[in-house]
mmCIF file of C-alpha atoms in Angstrom:
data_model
loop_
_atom_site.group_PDB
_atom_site.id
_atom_site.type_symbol
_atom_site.label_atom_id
_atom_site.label_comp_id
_atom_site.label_asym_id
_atom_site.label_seq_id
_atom_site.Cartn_x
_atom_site.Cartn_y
_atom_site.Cartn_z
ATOM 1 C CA UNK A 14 -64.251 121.788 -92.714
ATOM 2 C CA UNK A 15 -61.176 122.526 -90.295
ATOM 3 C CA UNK A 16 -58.037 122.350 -92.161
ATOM 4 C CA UNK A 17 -56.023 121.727 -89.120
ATOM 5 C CA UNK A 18 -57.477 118.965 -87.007
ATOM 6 C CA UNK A 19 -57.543 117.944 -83.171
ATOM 7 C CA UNK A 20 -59.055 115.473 -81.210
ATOM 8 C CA UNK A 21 -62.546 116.668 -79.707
ATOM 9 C CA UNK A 22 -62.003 115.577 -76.181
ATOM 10 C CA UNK A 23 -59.389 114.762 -73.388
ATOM 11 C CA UNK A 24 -60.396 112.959 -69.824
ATOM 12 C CA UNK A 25 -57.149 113.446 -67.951
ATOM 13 C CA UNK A 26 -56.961 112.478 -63.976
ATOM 14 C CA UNK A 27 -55.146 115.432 -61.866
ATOM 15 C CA UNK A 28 -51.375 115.272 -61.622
ATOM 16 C CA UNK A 29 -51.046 113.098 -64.469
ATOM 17 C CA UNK A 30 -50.226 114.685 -67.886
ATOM 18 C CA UNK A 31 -52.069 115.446 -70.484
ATOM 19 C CA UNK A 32 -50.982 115.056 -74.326
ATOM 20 C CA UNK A 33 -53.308 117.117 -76.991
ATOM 21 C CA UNK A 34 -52.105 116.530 -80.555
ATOM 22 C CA UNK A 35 -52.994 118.233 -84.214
ATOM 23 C CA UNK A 36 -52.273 118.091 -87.817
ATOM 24 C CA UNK A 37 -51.932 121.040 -89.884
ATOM 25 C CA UNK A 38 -51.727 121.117 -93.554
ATOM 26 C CA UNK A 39 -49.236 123.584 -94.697
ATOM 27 C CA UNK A 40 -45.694 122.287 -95.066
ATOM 28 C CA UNK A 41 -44.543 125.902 -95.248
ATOM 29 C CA UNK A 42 -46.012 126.878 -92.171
ATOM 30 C CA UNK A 43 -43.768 129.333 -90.098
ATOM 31 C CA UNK A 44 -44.764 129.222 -86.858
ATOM 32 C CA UNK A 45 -47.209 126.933 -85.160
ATOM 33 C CA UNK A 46 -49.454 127.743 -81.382
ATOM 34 C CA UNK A 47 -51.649 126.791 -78.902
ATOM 35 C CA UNK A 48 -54.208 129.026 -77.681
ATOM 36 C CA UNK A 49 -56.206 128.132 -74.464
ATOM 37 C CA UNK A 50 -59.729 129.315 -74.230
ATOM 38 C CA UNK A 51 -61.869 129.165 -70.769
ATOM 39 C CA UNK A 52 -65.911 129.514 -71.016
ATOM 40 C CA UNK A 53 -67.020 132.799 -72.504
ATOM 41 C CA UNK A 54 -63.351 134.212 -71.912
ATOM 42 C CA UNK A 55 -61.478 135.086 -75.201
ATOM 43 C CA UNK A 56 -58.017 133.213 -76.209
ATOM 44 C CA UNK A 57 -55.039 132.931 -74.195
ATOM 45 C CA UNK A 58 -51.919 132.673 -75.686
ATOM 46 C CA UNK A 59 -49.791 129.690 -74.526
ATOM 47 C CA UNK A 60 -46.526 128.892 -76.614
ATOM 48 C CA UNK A 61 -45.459 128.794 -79.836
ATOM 49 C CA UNK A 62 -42.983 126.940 -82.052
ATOM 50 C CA UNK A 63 -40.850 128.096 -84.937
ATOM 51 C CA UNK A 64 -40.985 125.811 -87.687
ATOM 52 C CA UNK A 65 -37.507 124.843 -87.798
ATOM 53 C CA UNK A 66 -37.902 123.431 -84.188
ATOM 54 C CA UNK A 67 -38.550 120.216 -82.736
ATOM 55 C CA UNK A 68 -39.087 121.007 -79.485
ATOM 56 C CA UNK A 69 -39.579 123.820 -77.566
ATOM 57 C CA UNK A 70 -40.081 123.293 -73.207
ATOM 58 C CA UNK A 71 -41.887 126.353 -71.466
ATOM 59 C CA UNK A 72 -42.412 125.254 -67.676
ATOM 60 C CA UNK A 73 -44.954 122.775 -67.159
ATOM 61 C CA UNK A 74 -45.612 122.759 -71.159
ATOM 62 C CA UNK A 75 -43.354 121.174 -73.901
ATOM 63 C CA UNK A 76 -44.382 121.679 -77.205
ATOM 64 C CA UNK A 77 -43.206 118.868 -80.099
ATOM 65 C CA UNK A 78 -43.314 119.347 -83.834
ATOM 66 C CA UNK A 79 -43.062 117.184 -86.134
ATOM 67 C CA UNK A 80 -42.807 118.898 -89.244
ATOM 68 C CA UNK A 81 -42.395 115.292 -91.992
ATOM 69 C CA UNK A 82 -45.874 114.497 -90.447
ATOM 70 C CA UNK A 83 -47.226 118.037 -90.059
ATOM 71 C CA UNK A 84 -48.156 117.061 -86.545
ATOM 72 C CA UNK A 85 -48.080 119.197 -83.412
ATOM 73 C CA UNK A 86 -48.600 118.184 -79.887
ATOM 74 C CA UNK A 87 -48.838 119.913 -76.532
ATOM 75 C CA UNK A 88 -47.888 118.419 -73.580
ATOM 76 C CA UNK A 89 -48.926 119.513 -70.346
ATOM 77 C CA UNK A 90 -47.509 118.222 -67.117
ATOM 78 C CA UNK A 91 -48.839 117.770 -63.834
ATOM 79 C CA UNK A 92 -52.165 118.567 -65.396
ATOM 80 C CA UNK A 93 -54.244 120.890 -62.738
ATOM 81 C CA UNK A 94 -58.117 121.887 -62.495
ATOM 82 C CA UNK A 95 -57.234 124.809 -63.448
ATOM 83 C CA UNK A 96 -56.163 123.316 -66.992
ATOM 84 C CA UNK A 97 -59.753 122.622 -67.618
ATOM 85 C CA UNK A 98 -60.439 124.079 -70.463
ATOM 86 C CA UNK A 99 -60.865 124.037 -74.888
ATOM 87 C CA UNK A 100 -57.311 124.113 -76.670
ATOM 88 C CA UNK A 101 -56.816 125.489 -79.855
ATOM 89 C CA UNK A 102 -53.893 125.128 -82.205
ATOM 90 C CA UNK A 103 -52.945 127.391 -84.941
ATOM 91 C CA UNK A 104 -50.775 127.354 -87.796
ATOM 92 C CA UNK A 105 -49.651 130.646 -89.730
ATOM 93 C CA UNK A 106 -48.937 130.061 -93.287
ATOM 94 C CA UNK A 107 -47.428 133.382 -94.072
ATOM 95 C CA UNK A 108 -44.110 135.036 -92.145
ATOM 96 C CA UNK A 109 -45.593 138.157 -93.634
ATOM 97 C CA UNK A 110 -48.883 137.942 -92.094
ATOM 98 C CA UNK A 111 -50.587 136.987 -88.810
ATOM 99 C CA UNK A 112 -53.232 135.671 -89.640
ATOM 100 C CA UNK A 113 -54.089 132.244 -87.605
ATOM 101 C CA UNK A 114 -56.036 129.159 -89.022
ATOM 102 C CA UNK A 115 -57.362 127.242 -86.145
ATOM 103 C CA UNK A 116 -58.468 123.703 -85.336
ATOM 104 C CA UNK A 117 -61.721 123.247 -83.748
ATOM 105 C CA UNK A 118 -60.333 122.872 -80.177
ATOM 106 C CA UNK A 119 -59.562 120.652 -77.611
ATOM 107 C CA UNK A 120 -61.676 120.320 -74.467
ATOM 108 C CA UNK A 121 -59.621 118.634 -71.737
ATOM 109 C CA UNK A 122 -61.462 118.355 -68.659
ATOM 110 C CA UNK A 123 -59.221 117.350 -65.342
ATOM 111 C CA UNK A 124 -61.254 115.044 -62.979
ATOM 112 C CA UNK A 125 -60.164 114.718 -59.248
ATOM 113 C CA UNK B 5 -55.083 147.189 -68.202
ATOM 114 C CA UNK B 6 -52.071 146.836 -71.416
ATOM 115 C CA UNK B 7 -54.328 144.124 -72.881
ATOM 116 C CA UNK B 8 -57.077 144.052 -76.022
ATOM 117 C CA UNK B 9 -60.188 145.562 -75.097
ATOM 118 C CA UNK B 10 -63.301 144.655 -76.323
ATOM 119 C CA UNK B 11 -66.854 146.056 -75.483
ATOM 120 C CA UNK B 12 -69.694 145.273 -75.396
ATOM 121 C CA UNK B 13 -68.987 141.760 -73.610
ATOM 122 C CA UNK B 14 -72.593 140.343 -74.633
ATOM 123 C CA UNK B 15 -75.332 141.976 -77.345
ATOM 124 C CA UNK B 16 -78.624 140.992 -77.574
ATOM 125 C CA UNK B 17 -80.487 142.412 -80.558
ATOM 126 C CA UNK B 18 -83.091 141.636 -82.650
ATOM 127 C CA UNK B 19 -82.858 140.274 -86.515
ATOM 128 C CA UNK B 20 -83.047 143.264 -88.529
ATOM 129 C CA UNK B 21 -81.222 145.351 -86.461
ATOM 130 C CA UNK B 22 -77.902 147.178 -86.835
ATOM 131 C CA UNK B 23 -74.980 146.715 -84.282
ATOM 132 C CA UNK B 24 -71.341 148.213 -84.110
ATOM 133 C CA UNK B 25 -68.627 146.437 -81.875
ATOM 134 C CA UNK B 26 -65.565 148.282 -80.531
ATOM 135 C CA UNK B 27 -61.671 147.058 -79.912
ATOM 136 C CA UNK B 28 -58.842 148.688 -78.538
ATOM 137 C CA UNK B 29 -55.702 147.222 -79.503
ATOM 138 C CA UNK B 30 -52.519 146.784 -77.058
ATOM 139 C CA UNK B 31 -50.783 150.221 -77.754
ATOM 140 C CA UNK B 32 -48.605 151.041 -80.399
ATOM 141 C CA UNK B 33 -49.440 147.377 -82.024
ATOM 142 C CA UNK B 34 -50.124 148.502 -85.375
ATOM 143 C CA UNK B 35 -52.145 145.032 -86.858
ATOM 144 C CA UNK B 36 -55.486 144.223 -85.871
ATOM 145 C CA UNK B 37 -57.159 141.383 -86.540
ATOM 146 C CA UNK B 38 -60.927 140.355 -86.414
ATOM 147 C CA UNK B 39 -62.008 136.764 -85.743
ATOM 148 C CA UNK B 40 -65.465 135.206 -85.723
ATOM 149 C CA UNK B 41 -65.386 131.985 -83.719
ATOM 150 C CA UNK B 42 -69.095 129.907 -83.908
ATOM 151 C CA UNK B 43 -70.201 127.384 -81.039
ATOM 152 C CA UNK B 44 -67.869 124.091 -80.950
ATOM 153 C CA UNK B 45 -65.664 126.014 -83.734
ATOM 154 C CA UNK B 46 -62.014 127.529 -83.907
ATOM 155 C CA UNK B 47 -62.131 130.940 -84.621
ATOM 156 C CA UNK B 48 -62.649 132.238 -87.982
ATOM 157 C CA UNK B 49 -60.399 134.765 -90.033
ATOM 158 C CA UNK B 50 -62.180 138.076 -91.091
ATOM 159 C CA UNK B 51 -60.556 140.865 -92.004
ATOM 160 C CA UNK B 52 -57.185 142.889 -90.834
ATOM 161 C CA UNK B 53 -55.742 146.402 -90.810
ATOM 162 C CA UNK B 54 -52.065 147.724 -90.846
ATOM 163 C CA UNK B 55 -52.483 151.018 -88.739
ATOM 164 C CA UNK B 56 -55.762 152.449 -90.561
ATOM 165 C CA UNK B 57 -56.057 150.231 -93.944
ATOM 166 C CA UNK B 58 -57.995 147.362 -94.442
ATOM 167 C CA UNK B 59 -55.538 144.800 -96.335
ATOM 168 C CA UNK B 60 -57.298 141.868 -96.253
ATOM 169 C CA UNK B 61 -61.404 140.691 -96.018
ATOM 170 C CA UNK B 62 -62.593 136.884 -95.665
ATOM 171 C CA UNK B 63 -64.601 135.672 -98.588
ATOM 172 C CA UNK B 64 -66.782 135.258 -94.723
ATOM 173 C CA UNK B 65 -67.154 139.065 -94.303
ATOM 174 C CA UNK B 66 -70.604 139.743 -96.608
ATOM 175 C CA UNK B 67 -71.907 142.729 -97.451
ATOM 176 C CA UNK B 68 -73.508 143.661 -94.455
ATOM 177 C CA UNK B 69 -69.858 143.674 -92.689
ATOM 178 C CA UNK B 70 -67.771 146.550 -92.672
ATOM 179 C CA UNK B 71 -64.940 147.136 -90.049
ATOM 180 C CA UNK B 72 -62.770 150.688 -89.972
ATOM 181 C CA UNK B 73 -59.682 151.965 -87.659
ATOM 182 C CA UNK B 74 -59.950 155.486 -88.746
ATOM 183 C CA UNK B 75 -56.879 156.556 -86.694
ATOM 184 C CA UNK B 76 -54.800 153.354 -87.120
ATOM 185 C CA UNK B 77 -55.796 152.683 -83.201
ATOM 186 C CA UNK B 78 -58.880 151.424 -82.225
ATOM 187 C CA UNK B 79 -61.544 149.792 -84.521
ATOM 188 C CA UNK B 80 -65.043 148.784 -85.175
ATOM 189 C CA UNK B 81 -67.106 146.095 -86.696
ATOM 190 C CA UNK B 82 -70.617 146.696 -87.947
ATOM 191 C CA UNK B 83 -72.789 144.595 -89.026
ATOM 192 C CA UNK B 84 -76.066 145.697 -90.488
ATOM 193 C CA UNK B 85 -79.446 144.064 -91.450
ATOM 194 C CA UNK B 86 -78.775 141.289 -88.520
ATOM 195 C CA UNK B 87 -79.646 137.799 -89.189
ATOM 196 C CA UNK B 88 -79.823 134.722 -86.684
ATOM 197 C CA UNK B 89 -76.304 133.221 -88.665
ATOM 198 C CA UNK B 90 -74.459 136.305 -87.876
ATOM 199 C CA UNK B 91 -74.917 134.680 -83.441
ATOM 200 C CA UNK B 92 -70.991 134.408 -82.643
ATOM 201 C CA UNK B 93 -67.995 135.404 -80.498
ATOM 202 C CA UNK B 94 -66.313 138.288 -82.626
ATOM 203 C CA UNK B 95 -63.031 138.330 -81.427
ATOM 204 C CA UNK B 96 -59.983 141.034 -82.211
ATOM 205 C CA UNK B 97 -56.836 140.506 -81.883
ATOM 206 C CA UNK B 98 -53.741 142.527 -81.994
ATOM 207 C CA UNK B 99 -49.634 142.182 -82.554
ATOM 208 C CA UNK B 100 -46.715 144.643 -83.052
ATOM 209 C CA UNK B 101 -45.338 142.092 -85.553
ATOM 210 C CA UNK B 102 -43.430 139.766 -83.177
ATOM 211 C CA UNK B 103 -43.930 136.152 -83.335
ATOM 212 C CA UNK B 104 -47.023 137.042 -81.317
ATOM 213 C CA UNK B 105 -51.057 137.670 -81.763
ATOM 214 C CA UNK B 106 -52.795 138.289 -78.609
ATOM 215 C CA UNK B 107 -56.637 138.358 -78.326
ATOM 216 C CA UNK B 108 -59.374 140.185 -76.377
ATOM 217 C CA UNK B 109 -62.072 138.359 -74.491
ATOM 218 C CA UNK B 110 -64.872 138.845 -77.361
ATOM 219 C CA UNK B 111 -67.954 140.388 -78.405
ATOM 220 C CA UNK B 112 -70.422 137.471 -77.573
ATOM 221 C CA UNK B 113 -73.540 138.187 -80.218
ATOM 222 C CA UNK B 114 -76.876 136.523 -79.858
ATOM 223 C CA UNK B 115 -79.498 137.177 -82.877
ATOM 224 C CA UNK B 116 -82.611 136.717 -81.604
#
């Protein structure tokens, strides 16, 4: 199984936001992203968060850690169709070493 | 086009047969990273090279898997003796050991 989890699915009306959360397991995790993935299209990087953050605000995304909980969340404001799409979050375990263990994704689809 | 490059988009082969996927890296990033990421799945560590040796292989990669990056700047990932299981996005990544890992669109394998 997935050793850092997400919610499957997100229903999200346009112009509202949307909220995608995720545990991760490794307290000693360095840094922690979200990946966004459209269909048959590889993985775009989104943001990321250092490990010794809380919070971390990118335009319409804010990003929230926190770390007691080992839970992650990904806000997106003002969702648009063109948000539609699976979300992936990723924790790296090693400052050494980028190697990424993902969830299984998030699919948020934005209805009209 | 500064971004990873992956080819061929889509392979169709047969069970039995041998294929060989290519990546080019962003320049001058010296890690690359291969990912296998399964239907309704997060992607899936493989293996990864600094410049032109292999320093780490999944317990995933089986015998029939071998990737290289002779010159420390593009690579490839074989797999011999197809089998159905093996169907999958193979995805490569690269990073020039910021904070940052960014990914090509994928090698989309079907095993027929």
């Amino acid at each position: 199984g997935e050793d850092v989890e997400q919610s499957l699915f997100l229903s999200v009306r346009e112009g509202d936001s949307s909220v995608i959360n995720c545990t991760y397991t490794d307290s000693s995790s360095t840094y922690l992203y979200w990946y966004k993935q459209e269909p048959g299209a590889g993985l775009q990087l989104l943001t990321y968060i250092f490990s010794n953050m809380d919070m971390k605000q990118d335009q319409r995304l804010t990003v929230l850690l926190n770390k007691k909980d080992k839970h992650l969340s990904l806000r997106i404001a003002d969702t648009q169709t063109g948000d539609s799409a699976i979300y992936f979050c990723a924790e790296r375990r090693d400052s050494n070493d980028y190697k990424l263990s993902f969830g299984a994704g998030t699919t948020v689809t934005v209805r009209a | 086009d500064t971004g990873v490059s992956q080819n061929p988009r889509h392979k169709i082969t047969k069970r039995g047969q041998n294929v060989t996927f290519r990546c080019d890296p962003i320049s001058e990033h010296n890690r690359l990273y291969w990912y296998r990421q399964t239907l309704g799945q997060g992607p899936e560590f493989l293996t990864y090279f600094q410049n032109e040796a292999q320093l780490e292989k999944s317990r995933l990669l089986s015998d029939r898997f071998s990737a290289e990056r002779p010159k420390g700047s593009f690579s490839t990932l074989e797999i011999q003796r197809t089998e159905q299981g093996d169907s999958a996005m193979y995805l490569c990544a690269s990073t020039d050991l910021n904070e940052k890992l960014f990914f090509g669109s994928g090698t989309q394998l079907s095993v027929l």
